[in-house]
Amino acid sequence: MKTYLNEIKENENVDSLFLVKEKSSGLTKTGNAYLKLKLVDRSGETEGRIWNSVDTFSGSFEKDDFVHVKGKVISFQDHLQLNITHIERVKEEDILLSDFFPTTEKDIEGMFQNLVEMSQLIKDQHLCHLLGLFWEDKPFVERFKMAPASTRLHHTYLGGLLEHTLSLTQLVLKNVSHYRGLNLDLLITASILHDLGKVDELTYHRSFDYSDEGRLLGHIILGIERLESKIHQIPDFPKDLAIQLKHLLLSHHGQYSWGSPKRPMTLEAVMLHYLDDMDAKINGIQQFLKTQVSEGSRWSPYHPAFERFFYLPTFGAEMQLINNIEENGSEQE
Amino acid sequence: MKTYLNEIKENENVDSLFLVKEKSSGLTKTGNAYLKLKLVDRSGETEGRIWNSVDTFSGSFEKDDFVHVKGKVISFQDHLQLNITHIERVKEEDILLSDFFPTTEKDIEGMFQNLVEMSQLIKDQHLCHLLGLFWEDKPFVERFKMAPASTRLHHTYLGGLLEHTLSLTQLVLKNVSHYRGLNLDLLITASILHDLGKVDELTYHRSFDYSDEGRLLGHIILGIERLESKIHQIPDFPKDLAIQLKHLLLSHHGQYSWGSPKRPMTLEAVMLHYLDDMDAKINGIQQFLKTQVSEGSRWSPYHPAFERFFYLPTFGAEMQLINNIEENGSEQE
Amino acid sequence: MKTYLNEIKENENVDSLFLVKEKSSGLTKTGNAYLKLKLVDRSGETEGRIWNSVDTFSGSFEKDDFVHVKGKVISFQDHLQLNITHIERVKEEDILLSDFFPTTEKDIEGMFQNLVEMSQLIKDQHLCHLLGLFWEDKPFVERFKMAPASTRLHHTYLGGLLEHTLSLTQLVLKNVSHYRGLNLDLLITASILHDLGKVDELTYHRSFDYSDEGRLLGHIILGIERLESKIHQIPDFPKDLAIQLKHLLLSHHGQYSWGSPKRPMTLEAVMLHYLDDMDAKINGIQQFLKTQVSEGSRWSPYHPAFERFFYLPTFGAEMQLINNIEENGSEQE
Amino acid sequence: MKTYLNEIKENENVDSLFLVKEKSSGLTKTGNAYLKLKLVDRSGETEGRIWNSVDTFSGSFEKDDFVHVKGKVISFQDHLQLNITHIERVKEEDILLSDFFPTTEKDIEGMFQNLVEMSQLIKDQHLCHLLGLFWEDKPFVERFKMAPASTRLHHTYLGGLLEHTLSLTQLVLKNVSHYRGLNLDLLITASILHDLGKVDELTYHRSFDYSDEGRLLGHIILGIERLESKIHQIPDFPKDLAIQLKHLLLSHHGQYSWGSPKRPMTLEAVMLHYLDDMDAKINGIQQFLKTQVSEGSRWSPYHPAFERFFYLPTFGAEMQLINNIEENGSEQE
Amino acid sequence: MKTYLNEIKENENVDSLFLVKEKSSGLTKTGNAYLKLKLVDRSGETEGRIWNSVDTFSGSFEKDDFVHVKGKVISFQDHLQLNITHIERVKEEDILLSDFFPTTEKDIEGMFQNLVEMSQLIKDQHLCHLLGLFWEDKPFVERFKMAPASTRLHHTYLGGLLEHTLSLTQLVLKNVSHYRGLNLDLLITASILHDLGKVDELTYHRSFDYSDEGRLLGHIILGIERLESKIHQIPDFPKDLAIQLKHLLLSHHGQYSWGSPKRPMTLEAVMLHYLDDMDAKINGIQQFLKTQVSEGSRWSPYHPAFERFFYLPTFGAEMQLINNIEENGSEQE
Amino acid sequence: MKTYLNEIKENENVDSLFLVKEKSSGLTKTGNAYLKLKLVDRSGETEGRIWNSVDTFSGSFEKDDFVHVKGKVISFQDHLQLNITHIERVKEEDILLSDFFPTTEKDIEGMFQNLVEMSQLIKDQHLCHLLGLFWEDKPFVERFKMAPASTRLHHTYLGGLLEHTLSLTQLVLKNVSHYRGLNLDLLITASILHDLGKVDELTYHRSFDYSDEGRLLGHIILGIERLESKIHQIPDFPKDLAIQLKHLLLSHHGQYSWGSPKRPMTLEAVMLHYLDDMDAKINGIQQFLKTQVSEGSRWSPYHPAFERFFYLPTFGAEMQLINNIEENGSEQE
């Protein structure tokens, strides 16, 4: 069982898996070599030291490896430190990414099932076929279920992309029938695929960051490429339908300065932009409030990207506070 | 029964009500005085001439009066013109504003009833009391039911303010439960009252325009004043609740450049802003498409305020197009 | 008499009033509890320690209390520290706020008297009546005389709001007669009331910060509310006059991006905006130059809000440098 | 005596000076050549025709010449037209520019005298010397007295540059003593010279337009050049003083986007910018209101450059309206 | 041989090809039907009338058809008009587009040959292969040679895309060696392909406009799609090379507000952006000067997109004016 | 020979020239005065101490003096420190600025010679004369050869101004013949003189900073003044030529927000702006990449002024990388 770094205590023995964030060597005052490590997991980080069998251990793992560590917690200069007696490399497939990175609080498989069911509401055969091709693409689905939705602003946790995608699709279903003349099939498809390219744009196996193609091309273009390659496999996919679907992906950021090369020009694109932006902002603020507001305070610190403080009101008993967000899987529209 | 100006034909007799947009006098070649009028109703406008009893008629009505006109349609230099044999002033209370201005296609009383019922979902007693005071304020309710929501961009017709308010409140109800921790009572109240001040900002009894206080103060401030005066009548209305409600009104435009003196700082304010903006934009685009797209075209003209063209796709039979927007009164959540 | 923290010296005894900025407890190496305080006054801050009677003293005051302290200054790790032998809570009404916060260099009562006299230049009876109601409102006047004008950019000291208000009103009197057709009564009234809402927006009894309503509504709206509630008490206050006065308050920031929901639309509003902005900027730069320019230098550091450096020239004897700003009360126009 | 074109009447004889705006020739139905002219003066324009002695007259003047015209006013197709019997070229020095272009309502010589007197308030000998050189430069003074201050936005009439310069200098004198530490001599000099380069930037002998160097270099640079060439003539003009004076000229537009290559970095430059901007805006709005507001209306049309409507309130008798702007020459500070 | 509409004269017979821009029917005073046409070619437009055999002709062609017309030029109400005696539809493949639209002054085949030769300077085999695939794609090459580069701002004529592409590639070759470390092969490839998507974005067979996919997706995305489909055909095309090449296409507009979803992040992308922008601007200004400057004037009218006037200096004989731009095909580096 | 501070080692003796960045005095525990210095050269900085003959040495040099120092390197608290036994002031003319500041890697004299030769390509006699006057101005040439081109963004090293000027002039020569109708003489002259004013704007004898006139007036204005004073010496220099040349200097930043008071209005000005901007950006990025990219990384850190990361691709052997930028002096056009 995983021991989390924010729970270790002086004098305890530790036997668990960690990620090596930094690795360097030093010399003791008596001239012996030792290894200095920074170990991390999703809960925090700690210094580690290897004083014995340095030569043996040193070659057996590298920075950015996951490792199995045995050792003892000591206190040095007011900080806890791990004196490591055994360390060995562990393969990525033998660890749980969620032990090392923040992870959605929701059930990933349940959310995914829910999204697949929503995609089955689509009646248009070409769009059905298209989504089917994505669901059959196992490597894609694996990444789609684990990726965060952003490195910094919203849904910044494993499963965040799926959570945001599901949330947006639910919002679309709630709102689409409010206006006359919107294309339901197109909107469901677009909401499911709108951030598709993030599976290629972001890396999340060592830290949440951008891939080379992510920085140079961006998820909008990467998504268009994945989409085009699936459409290509469908005989007679209508050209006009493909153009509109791509337009929804291209324009969903809503304005040039947010990296959309086109602004929304159809009613569906306008709705998709507003609901996507609202979902990202509300999640981003909720995450910020949850992690940054000190107890007893009604104000968040200043949020530099949103350029404002946020206020957390308290309400009397009488108020109808929304406490029960719909659970995945039990959504009944 | 009203005769509309876009339906009159040469040689017909006309006996109906119009609005005098312009009034001036001229001299015939033989030196006799006559009156030149421009008459309008919601369908269009026409020139009118009074050749006889000029002195009598001239003093009996002014520019911007509603008038009862009898006369005959003739053709002069390729345009239709009305030779008036009788004209007299009619009081505003004796005409139907909707004969003279574009009017919502929905049932105003039904929409209002629907909105009042929604306000009864609120459990918080102070907010209940507050809305009750508004509903009891007859002069307010009369204006609230007839006012347009804007002079130019969206819901620019009589009843538009009510239609937009109802639509936003419905959207709020659809979306509020999607997130945890939002204050339902506050959001319903704010969505009903968010554009409150437009009853004072806009004039619509002669044309859709701004009142003096509308231009100089704006509907956000005017709404705050109406709100404050009602809150003042409620004993023990909680100060914090009043502040939050006002914050929702102040910040609903979302950014300084759109005239909001504050940006949304609570989750409720963020949601209200997005849904309000989405509703205004979608209605505005729909109105634009309906009136500006020529038959057979899939593209609108350039929209200068939105800085783009809009696209009207056509879809095959298979597609699920949303045709039935929920009717007022039959909304079942 | 107040002992200021920037004047205390090693080995001196101290017996004076301070504000408790931080309070926490620690354990000595021998296991005894002690209290760690951060004490501040307007001149600076110092660490305090209570080694004895910890239980007794601990419950008798809290963070953010004003306290009467007796103790001795010692030096610890190159810093001065106060070993406290006696401490007790003092009520806010028994201290002088100006001992704890930066305060205007001018005479507050003199400035206020001067402002009241200026308000007596107004001939319009409704505006006279209005200002009279403010001057009779004791709680308002108390706050109005003590509040700073801003937390960061200009007149950031106790009495700053009054100083800025007086300065602006004097500027208005100097400039109004330069143009034909301006309304003197309206301009005097508006300059006196333009930042009215700052008495509610800012807090200054523990630090210069924003109140909840200050952040959520802002001084422009808070000022409008105070103004409206006074106007409400005056029978027959002309509606058009009220609208114009409110417009002056609303638009005095001059542009949307500075939080004004309306831009100046009358000549009076245009002048008020320019003079207000000039007064704030000049005071802000003067404060910045006074505190931030190192001796011998002719350049200030970079000012991030103004996005530039400022230059302090030196002039030969011949130059007419303005040294004597008019004294309050001796202003002769 | 000048006959103005907005006063001519059918069948009158005209004998007066005009400017030829357009000149072309035509053929009568009987095949005779005639000349078509457009004649203008400050009050308006009219068509002119020369039917006789066409060959003689045709070579004696060109487009953009001032001409002495004799002829008779007739009415043709509802417009007045001038049948010209005699026409001859007049030299520019023999006409009054103010007959042909809008001109300040104030006394040009009086204003100039006033400005010179203000320049004598300066005690610094170098600045005195500098202004003296400008006043002795006759060609400069002639242009300085006649030039408009702008082609479009404010003081757009002959004498406008002088009127604006005098107004700004008066404003500086009113405001400079309000703050401590400002350099009076420098501010007076800078306000007198701030728009100096407009004598080269604008042309106003045929219409209000930009000269080539005006468009390509702008009045700020052109002013710096004139200033530098005068400074060059003064032995030992202090370098630091020259830099500061030039900085005041360079930065008086206040921001890059208004063409200032530097933003104000001294207190004097900050004040000069605000007062200059205020004076230009107030004059611009007053001109706009005077020419564009229709009788009985309280609102101006939309002003595209200022992006707003302006409001012209009416006030009761009780109000202190400023009616008497100080007369030139009687200014007593 | 083509007769151009700006050369037809009264009473001439015409026998030539035109494009039908408008087509409608009318009734003569005697009640007979006739056809009203607007005919255009690259030189201008004229009205056409068909008085005889109306029924026969009417069904044989439509608006937007190219037609072979015989008829006679008459003068009606001061305008020339074509009385048509014979008209029949002509297939698009039987006309020369350059007879109907403005066309590059350069030799299209020569420019294309020149560009192909430049592509042979590339040493990298994958990029060579890639360009080879484009050159073998006959439908692409046909469109690439005829398309304009823009509908409005620069190279707005048939062959403009090719001319701009060739010009940019020449500029790249001139400049690339000026800096150390730039990738020549990548830059040549990117300059040749940078506006690739314009063959799909623009339509130019009836007028210069946007296609549906052009408006909804834009040439940047359309180009990426064409590029990706060719890369897909090349075994082992290096992924990193593909990413960089796509980045060059995506970022060549240089900033978000000009529709680039990414800003240039490599040295090659920075250079490509500057040279592309310079070439477009200089061509745009030259076209504007050529068509908009009236004879004798040194100033262009105001250019709304560039927000300025342009100046056309005249130079003395001594100046080295560049008169001989290198001819296509004779370029020697 | 210079000993560089990044090469000194513990226990070595040092005898070399340094710049005194800081100078203060302290007291040893035994109460003796000593001097604390911070010494710098182009390679880094170190602490220095003078323990003996303090009185003698103290008065012999000041902060910002260059000094000749003898002493020994010791290690104190993990840092190297210089115990100084002898120190004396050295005149600026006796040191090499390039020992103290980063310096261009190219040959300054060679670059200058190259530039002079380019100026001899000009055929217009007035421009020839003008450049000749600059080359004869020894104090100007000395500064022009040593000045950096910027304090922060590009060519921030001694000789940088010359390097950038030469580079831009070479670019102009490469590109000018690509377009028809550009004035070669004017463009060469303008590229040589475009940043002329930087010799006055920047200081680089103690650190890279702005002079007073640099901050208050800027290099654009300072350059215009130097240019005007040379033009003044040339009889009959054509006014129109002077205006155009000045326009090129004024507008070379291309937009108001970058400090240009005019935007480019001639073809020459447009080209100069693009090439200047490209040269500055590419050099700036290359400097940034060279100093900021850690080994093995393909990404730079975030560049705050350019608001992006930069990518350093690696290429296979096949690629044609540009390695040999043309050497100064061997440029053959």
mmCIF file of N, CA, C and O in Angstrom, chain A residues 65-85:
data_model
loop_
_atom_site.group_PDB
_atom_site.id
_atom_site.type_symbol
_atom_site.label_atom_id
_atom_site.label_comp_id
_atom_site.label_asym_id
_atom_site.label_seq_id
_atom_site.Cartn_x
_atom_site.Cartn_y
_atom_site.Cartn_z
ATOM 1 N N ASP A 65 12.610 8.452 -12.868
ATOM 2 C CA ASP A 65 12.152 7.067 -12.700
ATOM 3 C C ASP A 65 11.199 6.975 -11.515
ATOM 4 O O ASP A 65 11.290 7.735 -10.545
ATOM 5 N N PHE A 66 10.271 6.038 -11.628
ATOM 6 C CA PHE A 66 9.531 5.622 -10.439
ATOM 7 C C PHE A 66 10.392 4.589 -9.722
ATOM 8 O O PHE A 66 11.041 3.749 -10.362
ATOM 9 N N VAL A 67 10.440 4.659 -8.385
ATOM 10 C CA VAL A 67 11.300 3.736 -7.629
ATOM 11 C C VAL A 67 10.572 3.159 -6.422
ATOM 12 O O VAL A 67 9.672 3.778 -5.855
ATOM 13 N N HIS A 68 10.993 1.968 -6.068
ATOM 14 C CA HIS A 68 10.544 1.354 -4.823
ATOM 15 C C HIS A 68 11.616 1.647 -3.782
ATOM 16 O O HIS A 68 12.789 1.333 -3.977
ATOM 17 N N VAL A 69 11.233 2.269 -2.676
ATOM 18 C CA VAL A 69 12.191 2.757 -1.686
ATOM 19 C C VAL A 69 11.899 2.149 -0.326
ATOM 20 O O VAL A 69 10.746 2.063 0.085
ATOM 21 N N LYS A 70 12.975 1.705 0.353
ATOM 22 C CA LYS A 70 12.850 1.340 1.778
ATOM 23 C C LYS A 70 13.794 2.235 2.553
ATOM 24 O O LYS A 70 14.919 2.511 2.106
ATOM 25 N N GLY A 71 13.368 2.678 3.731
ATOM 26 C CA GLY A 71 14.255 3.533 4.495
ATOM 27 C C GLY A 71 13.592 3.998 5.774
ATOM 28 O O GLY A 71 12.514 3.525 6.151
ATOM 29 N N LYS A 72 14.249 4.967 6.412
ATOM 30 C CA LYS A 72 13.753 5.438 7.699
ATOM 31 C C LYS A 72 13.689 6.970 7.695
ATOM 32 O O LYS A 72 14.578 7.642 7.162
ATOM 33 N N VAL A 73 12.631 7.521 8.306
ATOM 34 C CA VAL A 73 12.455 8.964 8.352
ATOM 35 C C VAL A 73 13.245 9.543 9.516
ATOM 36 O O VAL A 73 13.073 9.086 10.653
ATOM 37 N N ILE A 74 14.084 10.504 9.249
ATOM 38 C CA ILE A 74 14.761 11.214 10.325
ATOM 39 C C ILE A 74 14.469 12.701 10.200
ATOM 40 O O ILE A 74 13.887 13.153 9.210
ATOM 41 N N SER A 75 14.870 13.441 11.196
ATOM 42 C CA SER A 75 14.676 14.893 11.139
ATOM 43 C C SER A 75 16.037 15.560 11.046
ATOM 44 O O SER A 75 16.942 15.254 11.830
ATOM 45 N N PHE A 76 16.206 16.446 10.081
ATOM 46 C CA PHE A 76 17.489 17.127 9.899
ATOM 47 C C PHE A 76 17.225 18.602 9.633
ATOM 48 O O PHE A 76 16.515 18.948 8.684
ATOM 49 N N GLN A 77 17.785 19.422 10.532
ATOM 50 C CA GLN A 77 17.584 20.871 10.404
ATOM 51 C C GLN A 77 16.105 21.224 10.210
ATOM 52 O O GLN A 77 15.724 21.906 9.253
ATOM 53 N N ASP A 78 15.296 20.700 11.098
ATOM 54 C CA ASP A 78 13.844 21.010 11.121
ATOM 55 C C ASP A 78 13.044 20.414 9.967
ATOM 56 O O ASP A 78 11.851 20.703 9.832
ATOM 57 N N HIS A 79 13.668 19.689 9.079
ATOM 58 C CA HIS A 79 12.912 19.066 8.001
ATOM 59 C C HIS A 79 13.037 17.554 8.082
ATOM 60 O O HIS A 79 14.067 17.029 8.476
ATOM 61 N N LEU A 80 11.988 16.863 7.658
ATOM 62 C CA LEU A 80 12.053 15.402 7.586
ATOM 63 C C LEU A 80 12.872 14.998 6.367
ATOM 64 O O LEU A 80 12.879 15.676 5.348
ATOM 65 N N GLN A 81 13.555 13.878 6.493
ATOM 66 C CA GLN A 81 14.408 13.396 5.417
ATOM 67 C C GLN A 81 14.376 11.876 5.472
ATOM 68 O O GLN A 81 14.188 11.283 6.530
ATOM 69 N N LEU A 82 14.568 11.265 4.318
ATOM 70 C CA LEU A 82 14.468 9.802 4.267
ATOM 71 C C LEU A 82 15.865 9.221 4.093
ATOM 72 O O LEU A 82 16.528 9.479 3.080
ATOM 73 N N ASN A 83 16.316 8.424 5.066
ATOM 74 C CA ASN A 83 17.579 7.694 4.904
ATOM 75 C C ASN A 83 17.264 6.361 4.235
ATOM 76 O O ASN A 83 16.623 5.488 4.809
ATOM 77 N N ILE A 84 17.711 6.232 2.984
ATOM 78 C CA ILE A 84 17.275 5.128 2.145
ATOM 79 C C ILE A 84 18.247 3.961 2.263
ATOM 80 O O ILE A 84 19.461 4.124 2.095
ATOM 81 N N THR A 85 17.684 2.795 2.527
ATOM 82 C CA THR A 85 18.533 1.610 2.644
ATOM 83 C C THR A 85 18.402 0.731 1.406
ATOM 84 O O THR A 85 19.283 -0.074 1.112
#
